[in-house]
CSV table of C-alpha atoms in Angstrom, one decimal:
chain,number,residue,atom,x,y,z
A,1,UNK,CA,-21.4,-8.6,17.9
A,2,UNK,CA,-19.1,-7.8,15.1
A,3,UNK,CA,-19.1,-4.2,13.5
A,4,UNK,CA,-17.9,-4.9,9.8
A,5,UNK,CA,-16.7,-1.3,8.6
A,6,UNK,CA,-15.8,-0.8,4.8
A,7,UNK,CA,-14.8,2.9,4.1
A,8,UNK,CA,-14.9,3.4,0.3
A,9,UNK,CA,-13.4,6.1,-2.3
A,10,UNK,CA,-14.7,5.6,-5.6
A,11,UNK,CA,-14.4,1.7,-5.0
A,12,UNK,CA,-17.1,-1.0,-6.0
A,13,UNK,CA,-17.2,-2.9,-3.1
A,14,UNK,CA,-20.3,-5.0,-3.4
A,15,UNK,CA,-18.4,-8.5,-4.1
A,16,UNK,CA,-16.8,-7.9,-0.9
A,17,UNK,CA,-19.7,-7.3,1.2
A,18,UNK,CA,-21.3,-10.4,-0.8
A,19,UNK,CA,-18.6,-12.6,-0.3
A,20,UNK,CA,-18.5,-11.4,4.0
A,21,UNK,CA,-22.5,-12.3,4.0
A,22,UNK,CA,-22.0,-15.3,3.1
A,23,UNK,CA,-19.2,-15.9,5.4
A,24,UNK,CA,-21.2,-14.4,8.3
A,25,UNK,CA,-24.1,-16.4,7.9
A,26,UNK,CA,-22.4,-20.1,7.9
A,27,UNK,CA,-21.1,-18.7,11.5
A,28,UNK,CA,-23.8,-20.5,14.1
A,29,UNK,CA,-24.9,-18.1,16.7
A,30,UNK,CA,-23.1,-14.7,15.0
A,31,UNK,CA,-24.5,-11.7,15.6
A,32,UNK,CA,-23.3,-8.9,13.1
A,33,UNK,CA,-23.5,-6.3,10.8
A,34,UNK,CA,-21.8,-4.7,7.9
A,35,UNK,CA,-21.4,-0.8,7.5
A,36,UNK,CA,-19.9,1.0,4.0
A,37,UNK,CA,-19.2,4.6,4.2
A,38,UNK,CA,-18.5,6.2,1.2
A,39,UNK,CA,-16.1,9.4,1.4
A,40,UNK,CA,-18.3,11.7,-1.3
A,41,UNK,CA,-16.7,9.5,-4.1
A,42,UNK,CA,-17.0,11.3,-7.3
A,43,UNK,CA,-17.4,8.2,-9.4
A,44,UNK,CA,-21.0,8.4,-10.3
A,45,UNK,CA,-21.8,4.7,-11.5
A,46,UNK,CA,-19.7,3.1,-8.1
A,47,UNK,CA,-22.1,5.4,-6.2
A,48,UNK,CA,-24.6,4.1,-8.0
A,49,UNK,CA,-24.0,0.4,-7.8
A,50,UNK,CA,-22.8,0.6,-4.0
A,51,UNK,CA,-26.1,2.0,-2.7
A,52,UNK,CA,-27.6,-1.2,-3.4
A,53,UNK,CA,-25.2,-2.6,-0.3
A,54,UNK,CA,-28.2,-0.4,1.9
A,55,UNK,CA,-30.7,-2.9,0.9
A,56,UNK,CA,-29.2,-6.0,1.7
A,57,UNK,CA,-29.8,-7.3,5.3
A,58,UNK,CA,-27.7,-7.1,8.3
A,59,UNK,CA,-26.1,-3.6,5.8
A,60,UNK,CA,-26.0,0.0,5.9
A,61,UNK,CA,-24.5,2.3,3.2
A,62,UNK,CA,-23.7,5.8,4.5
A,63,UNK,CA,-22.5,8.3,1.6
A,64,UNK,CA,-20.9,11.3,3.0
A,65,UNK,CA,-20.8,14.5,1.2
A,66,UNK,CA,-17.8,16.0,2.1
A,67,UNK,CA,-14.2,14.0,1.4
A,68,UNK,CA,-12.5,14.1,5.1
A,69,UNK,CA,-9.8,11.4,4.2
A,70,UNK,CA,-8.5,8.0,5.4
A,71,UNK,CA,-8.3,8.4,9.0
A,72,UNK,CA,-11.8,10.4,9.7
A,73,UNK,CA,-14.0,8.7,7.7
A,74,UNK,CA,-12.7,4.9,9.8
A,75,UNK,CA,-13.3,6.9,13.1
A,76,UNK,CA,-16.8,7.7,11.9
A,77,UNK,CA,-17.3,3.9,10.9
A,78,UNK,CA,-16.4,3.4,14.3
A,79,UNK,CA,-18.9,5.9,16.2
A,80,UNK,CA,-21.6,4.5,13.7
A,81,UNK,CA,-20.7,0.4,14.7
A,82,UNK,CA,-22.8,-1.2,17.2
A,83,UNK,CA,-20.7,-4.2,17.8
A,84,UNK,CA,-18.4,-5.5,20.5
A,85,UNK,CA,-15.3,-6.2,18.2
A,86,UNK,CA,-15.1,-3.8,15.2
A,87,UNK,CA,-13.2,-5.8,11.8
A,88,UNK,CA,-11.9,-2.4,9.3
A,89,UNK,CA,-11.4,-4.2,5.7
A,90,UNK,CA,-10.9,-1.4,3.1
A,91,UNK,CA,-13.0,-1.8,0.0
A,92,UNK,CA,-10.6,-2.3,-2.9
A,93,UNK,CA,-9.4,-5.6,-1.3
A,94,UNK,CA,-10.9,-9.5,-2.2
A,95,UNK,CA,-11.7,-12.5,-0.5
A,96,UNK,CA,-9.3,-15.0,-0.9
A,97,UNK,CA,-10.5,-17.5,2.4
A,98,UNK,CA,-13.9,-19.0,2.9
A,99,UNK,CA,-12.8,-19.2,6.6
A,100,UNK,CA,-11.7,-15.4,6.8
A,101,UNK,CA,-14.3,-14.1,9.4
A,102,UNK,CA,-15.0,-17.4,11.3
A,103,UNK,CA,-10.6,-17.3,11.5
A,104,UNK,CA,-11.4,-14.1,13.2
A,105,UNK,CA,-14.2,-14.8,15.5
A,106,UNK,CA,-12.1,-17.7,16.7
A,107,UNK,CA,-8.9,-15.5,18.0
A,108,UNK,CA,-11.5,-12.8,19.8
A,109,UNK,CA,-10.6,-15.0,23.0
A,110,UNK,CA,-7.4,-13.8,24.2
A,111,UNK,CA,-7.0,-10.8,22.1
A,112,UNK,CA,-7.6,-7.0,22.2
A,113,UNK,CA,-6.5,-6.2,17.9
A,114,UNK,CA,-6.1,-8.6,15.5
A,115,UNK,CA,-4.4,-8.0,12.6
A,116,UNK,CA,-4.7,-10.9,9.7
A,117,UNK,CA,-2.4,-9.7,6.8
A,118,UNK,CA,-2.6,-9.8,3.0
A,119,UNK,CA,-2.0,-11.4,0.0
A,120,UNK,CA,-0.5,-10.2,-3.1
A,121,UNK,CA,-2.7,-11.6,-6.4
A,122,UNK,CA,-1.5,-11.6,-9.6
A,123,UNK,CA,-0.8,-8.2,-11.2
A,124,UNK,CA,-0.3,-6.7,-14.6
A,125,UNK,CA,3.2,-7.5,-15.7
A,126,UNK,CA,5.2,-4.6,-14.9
A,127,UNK,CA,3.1,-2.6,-12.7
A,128,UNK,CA,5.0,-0.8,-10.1
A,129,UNK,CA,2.4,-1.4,-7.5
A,130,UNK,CA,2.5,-5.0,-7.7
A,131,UNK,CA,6.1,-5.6,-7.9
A,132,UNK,CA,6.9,-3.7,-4.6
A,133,UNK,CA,4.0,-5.7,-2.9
A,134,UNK,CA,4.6,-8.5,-4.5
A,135,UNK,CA,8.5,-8.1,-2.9
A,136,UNK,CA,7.7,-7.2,0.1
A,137,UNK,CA,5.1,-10.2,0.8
A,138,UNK,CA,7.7,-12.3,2.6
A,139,UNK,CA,8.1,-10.4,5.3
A,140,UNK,CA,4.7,-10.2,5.7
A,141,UNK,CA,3.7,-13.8,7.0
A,142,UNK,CA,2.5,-14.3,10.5
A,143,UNK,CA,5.8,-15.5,11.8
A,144,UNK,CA,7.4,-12.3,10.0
A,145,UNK,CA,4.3,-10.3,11.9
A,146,UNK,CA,4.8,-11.7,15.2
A,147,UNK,CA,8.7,-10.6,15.8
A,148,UNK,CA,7.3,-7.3,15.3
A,149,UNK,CA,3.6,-7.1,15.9
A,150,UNK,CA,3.6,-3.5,16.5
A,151,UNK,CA,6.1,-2.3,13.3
A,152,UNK,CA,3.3,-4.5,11.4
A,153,UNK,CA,0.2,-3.0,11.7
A,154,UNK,CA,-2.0,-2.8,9.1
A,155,UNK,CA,-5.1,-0.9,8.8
A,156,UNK,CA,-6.4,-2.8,5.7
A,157,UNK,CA,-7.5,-6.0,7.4
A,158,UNK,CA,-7.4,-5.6,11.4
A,159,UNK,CA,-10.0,-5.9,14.2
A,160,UNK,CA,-10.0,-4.0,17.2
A,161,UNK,CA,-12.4,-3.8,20.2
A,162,UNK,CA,-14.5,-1.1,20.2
A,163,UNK,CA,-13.9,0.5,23.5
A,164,UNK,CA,-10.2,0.4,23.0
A,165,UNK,CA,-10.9,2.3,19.4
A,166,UNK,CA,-12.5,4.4,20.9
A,167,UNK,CA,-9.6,5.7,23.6
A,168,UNK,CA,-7.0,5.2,20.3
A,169,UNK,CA,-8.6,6.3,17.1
A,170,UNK,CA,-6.8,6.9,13.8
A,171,UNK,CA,-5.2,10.8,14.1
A,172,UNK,CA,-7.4,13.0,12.3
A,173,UNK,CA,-4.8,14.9,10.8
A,174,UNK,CA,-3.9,12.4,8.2
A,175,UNK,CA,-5.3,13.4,5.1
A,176,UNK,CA,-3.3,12.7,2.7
A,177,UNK,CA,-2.5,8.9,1.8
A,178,UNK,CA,0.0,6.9,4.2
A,179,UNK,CA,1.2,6.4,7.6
A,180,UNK,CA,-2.2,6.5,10.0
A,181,UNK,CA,-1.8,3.0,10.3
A,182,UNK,CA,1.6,3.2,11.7
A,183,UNK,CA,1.2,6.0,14.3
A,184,UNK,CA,-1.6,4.2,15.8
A,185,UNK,CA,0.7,0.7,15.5
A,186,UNK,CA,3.2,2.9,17.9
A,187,UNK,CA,0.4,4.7,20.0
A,188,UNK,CA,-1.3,0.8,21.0
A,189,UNK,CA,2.4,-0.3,21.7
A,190,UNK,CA,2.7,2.8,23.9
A,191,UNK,CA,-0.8,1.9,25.4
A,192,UNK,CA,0.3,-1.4,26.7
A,193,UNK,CA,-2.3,-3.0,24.5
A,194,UNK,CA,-1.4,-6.8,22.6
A,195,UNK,CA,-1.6,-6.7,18.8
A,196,UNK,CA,-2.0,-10.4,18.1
A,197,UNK,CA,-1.2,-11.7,14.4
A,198,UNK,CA,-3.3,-14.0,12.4
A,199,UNK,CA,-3.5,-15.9,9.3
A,200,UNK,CA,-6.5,-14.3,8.3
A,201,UNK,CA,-5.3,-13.0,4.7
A,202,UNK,CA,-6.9,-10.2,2.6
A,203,UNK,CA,-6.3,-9.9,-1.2
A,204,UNK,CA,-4.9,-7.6,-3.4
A,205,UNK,CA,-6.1,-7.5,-6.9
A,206,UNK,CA,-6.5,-4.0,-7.7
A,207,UNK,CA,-3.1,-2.0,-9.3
A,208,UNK,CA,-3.3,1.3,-10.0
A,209,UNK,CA,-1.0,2.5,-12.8
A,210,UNK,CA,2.5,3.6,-12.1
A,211,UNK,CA,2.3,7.3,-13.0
A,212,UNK,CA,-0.8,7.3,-10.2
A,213,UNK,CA,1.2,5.3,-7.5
A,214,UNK,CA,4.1,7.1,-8.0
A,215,UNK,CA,1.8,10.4,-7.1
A,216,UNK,CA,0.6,8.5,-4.0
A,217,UNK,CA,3.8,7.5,-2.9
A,218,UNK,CA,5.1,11.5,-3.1
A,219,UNK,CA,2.0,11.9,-1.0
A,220,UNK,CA,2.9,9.1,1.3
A,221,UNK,CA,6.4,10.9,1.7
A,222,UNK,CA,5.2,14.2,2.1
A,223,UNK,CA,3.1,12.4,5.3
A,224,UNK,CA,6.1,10.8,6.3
A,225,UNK,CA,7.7,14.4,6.5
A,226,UNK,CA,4.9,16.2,8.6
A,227,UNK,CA,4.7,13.2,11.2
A,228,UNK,CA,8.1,12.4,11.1
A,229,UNK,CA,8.6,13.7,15.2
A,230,UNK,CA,5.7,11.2,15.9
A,231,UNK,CA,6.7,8.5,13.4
A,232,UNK,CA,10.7,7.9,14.6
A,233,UNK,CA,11.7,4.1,15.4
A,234,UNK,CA,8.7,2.9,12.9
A,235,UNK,CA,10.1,4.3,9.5
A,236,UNK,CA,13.2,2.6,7.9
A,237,UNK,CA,13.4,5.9,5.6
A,238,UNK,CA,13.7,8.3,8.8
A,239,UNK,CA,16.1,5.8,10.0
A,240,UNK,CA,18.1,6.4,6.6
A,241,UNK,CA,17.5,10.0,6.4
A,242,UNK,CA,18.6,10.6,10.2
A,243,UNK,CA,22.1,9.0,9.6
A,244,UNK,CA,22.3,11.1,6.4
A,245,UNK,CA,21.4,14.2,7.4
A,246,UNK,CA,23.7,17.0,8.5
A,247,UNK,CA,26.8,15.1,6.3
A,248,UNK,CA,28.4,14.9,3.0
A,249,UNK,CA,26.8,11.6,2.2
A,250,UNK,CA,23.3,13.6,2.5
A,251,UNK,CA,24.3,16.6,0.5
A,252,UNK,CA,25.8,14.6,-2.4
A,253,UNK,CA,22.5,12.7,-2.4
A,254,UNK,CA,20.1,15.3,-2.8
A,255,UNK,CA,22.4,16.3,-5.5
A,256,UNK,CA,22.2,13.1,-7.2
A,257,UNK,CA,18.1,13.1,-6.7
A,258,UNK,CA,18.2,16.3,-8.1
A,259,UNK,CA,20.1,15.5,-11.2
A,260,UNK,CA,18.2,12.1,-11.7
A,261,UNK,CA,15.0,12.6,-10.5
A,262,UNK,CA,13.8,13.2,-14.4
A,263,UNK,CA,15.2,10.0,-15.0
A,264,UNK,CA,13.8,8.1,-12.5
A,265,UNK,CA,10.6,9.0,-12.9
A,266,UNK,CA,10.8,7.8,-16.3
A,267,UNK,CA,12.1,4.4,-15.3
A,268,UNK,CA,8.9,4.0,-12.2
A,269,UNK,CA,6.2,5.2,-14.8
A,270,UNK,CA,7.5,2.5,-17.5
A,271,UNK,CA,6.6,-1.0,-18.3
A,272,UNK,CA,9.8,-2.1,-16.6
A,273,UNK,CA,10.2,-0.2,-13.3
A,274,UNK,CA,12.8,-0.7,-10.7
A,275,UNK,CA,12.2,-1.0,-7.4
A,276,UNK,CA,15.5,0.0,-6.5
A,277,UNK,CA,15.1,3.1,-8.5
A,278,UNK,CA,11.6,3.5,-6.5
A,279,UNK,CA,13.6,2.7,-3.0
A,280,UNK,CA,16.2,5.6,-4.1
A,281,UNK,CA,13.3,7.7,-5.1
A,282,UNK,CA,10.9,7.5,-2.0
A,283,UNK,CA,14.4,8.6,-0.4
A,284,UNK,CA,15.3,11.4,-2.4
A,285,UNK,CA,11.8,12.4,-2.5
A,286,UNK,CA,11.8,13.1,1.2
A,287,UNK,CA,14.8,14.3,1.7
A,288,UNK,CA,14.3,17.0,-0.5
A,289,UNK,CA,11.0,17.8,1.9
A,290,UNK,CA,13.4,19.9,4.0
């Protein structure tokens, strides 16, 4: 059996579920079901809409009253899934294969996590968000994947057996946004256990604005920061920050993010961002954690 889990904030995730139905059905002899847990979203209307999700067969919709964050609420998914294999697809995302689920259920064979990867969709022309996606995309194909299955783990669109979950849940410390995927990329490496990478993409369709991504990545660094002990090897901005710390170079940088942050921030929250500024940012942004 496959556990479908969907953990939601304030997301309408009902063409999703509609689209994974459909999917499931054409799949001879599947057993399955789909679970959505919402994380107390305060939107009011998604609530609304999503509850219908409870009625449709083979679903359940769970709304939690209390926000826990991004790594609680997918271990709770997980201790609520009845299935052999649980698939973890996070609710802002899209369809973009009719053969997504059965591309899954065909590499459960000879595999212990499954990780299928995205695809960036068209995004509002300069939006921050979609530029540094859409950049980063080519090194995100399976070949790309597979040199470094571990280093490209991504919670958005994986599978993992439920037993092995279990033992190697997401760290219920992360709160805040970022970095729960990769710790538990490094802990399943530790483990022993064989991430396998598929062409089993996920869409992205949904940009936030720059001003708001900008505030998540600040929270992503400020992550980065707390875990950093836990997170060395698997962060090209510790790697960065570790050869500049301690010297000139690093002293004259903070300086420099110091005196151009203002300006920076201008540039990321404009119509025409740069995504080096946003790589010099995320830098100086964390450096200036300590």
């Amino acid at each position: 059996m496959i556990s479908i889990l969907i953990p939601t904030f304030n997301d309408d995730c009902r063409g999703l579920v509609g689209s994974l139905i459909l999917q499931a059905e054409r799949i001879d002899g599947l057993d399955w079901e789909i679970i959505v847990a919402d994380d107390a979203s305060t939107n009011t209307a998604v609530v609304e809409a999503n509850s219908g999700i409870g009625k449709l067969e083979g679903c359940r919709y769970i709304r939690r009253s209390t926000n826990t964050g991004r790594s609680v609420i997918r271990n709770f998914l997980a201790q609520e899934a009845r299935g052999e294999w649980l698939l973890f697809i996070d609710a802002d995302l899209v369809m973009v294969r009719n053969d997504f689920l059965k591309t899954y259920v065909d590499a459960t064979a000879h595999a212990e996590v499954i990780c299928g990867g995205y695809q960036v969709l068209k995004g509002p022309d300069g939006n921050l968000r979609y530029l540094y996606e859409h950049a980063a995309e080519k090194n995100k194909s399976v070949e790309q994947r597979l040199k470094h299955p571990y280093h490209s783990f991504f919670a958005s669109n994986f599978m993992i057996k439920r037993d092995i979950f279990l033992q190697h849940p997401f760290d219920s410390r992360f709160y805040k946004y970022g970095y729960e995927d990769v710790l538990l990329g490094r802990e399943l490496s530790e483990a022993g256990i064989t991430i396998t990478h598929i062409n089993a993409p996920i869409g992205f369709l949904e940009y936030e604005s720059n001003a708001y991504f900008l505030k998540k990545t600040e929270e992503a660094m400020e992550t980065l920061y707390q875990f950093r002990d836990s997170l060395q090897g698997y962060s090209s901005i510790l790697r960065v920050t570790n050869h500049l710390q301690g010297n000139l170079l690093g002293t004259i940088f903070r300086k420099i993010f110091k005196w151009k942050r203002n300006a920076w921030e201008a540039n990321l929250i404009s119509r025409q961002p740069s995504l080096l500024i946003f790589k010099l940012y995320k830098l100086g942004y964390y450096m200036c954690c300590f």
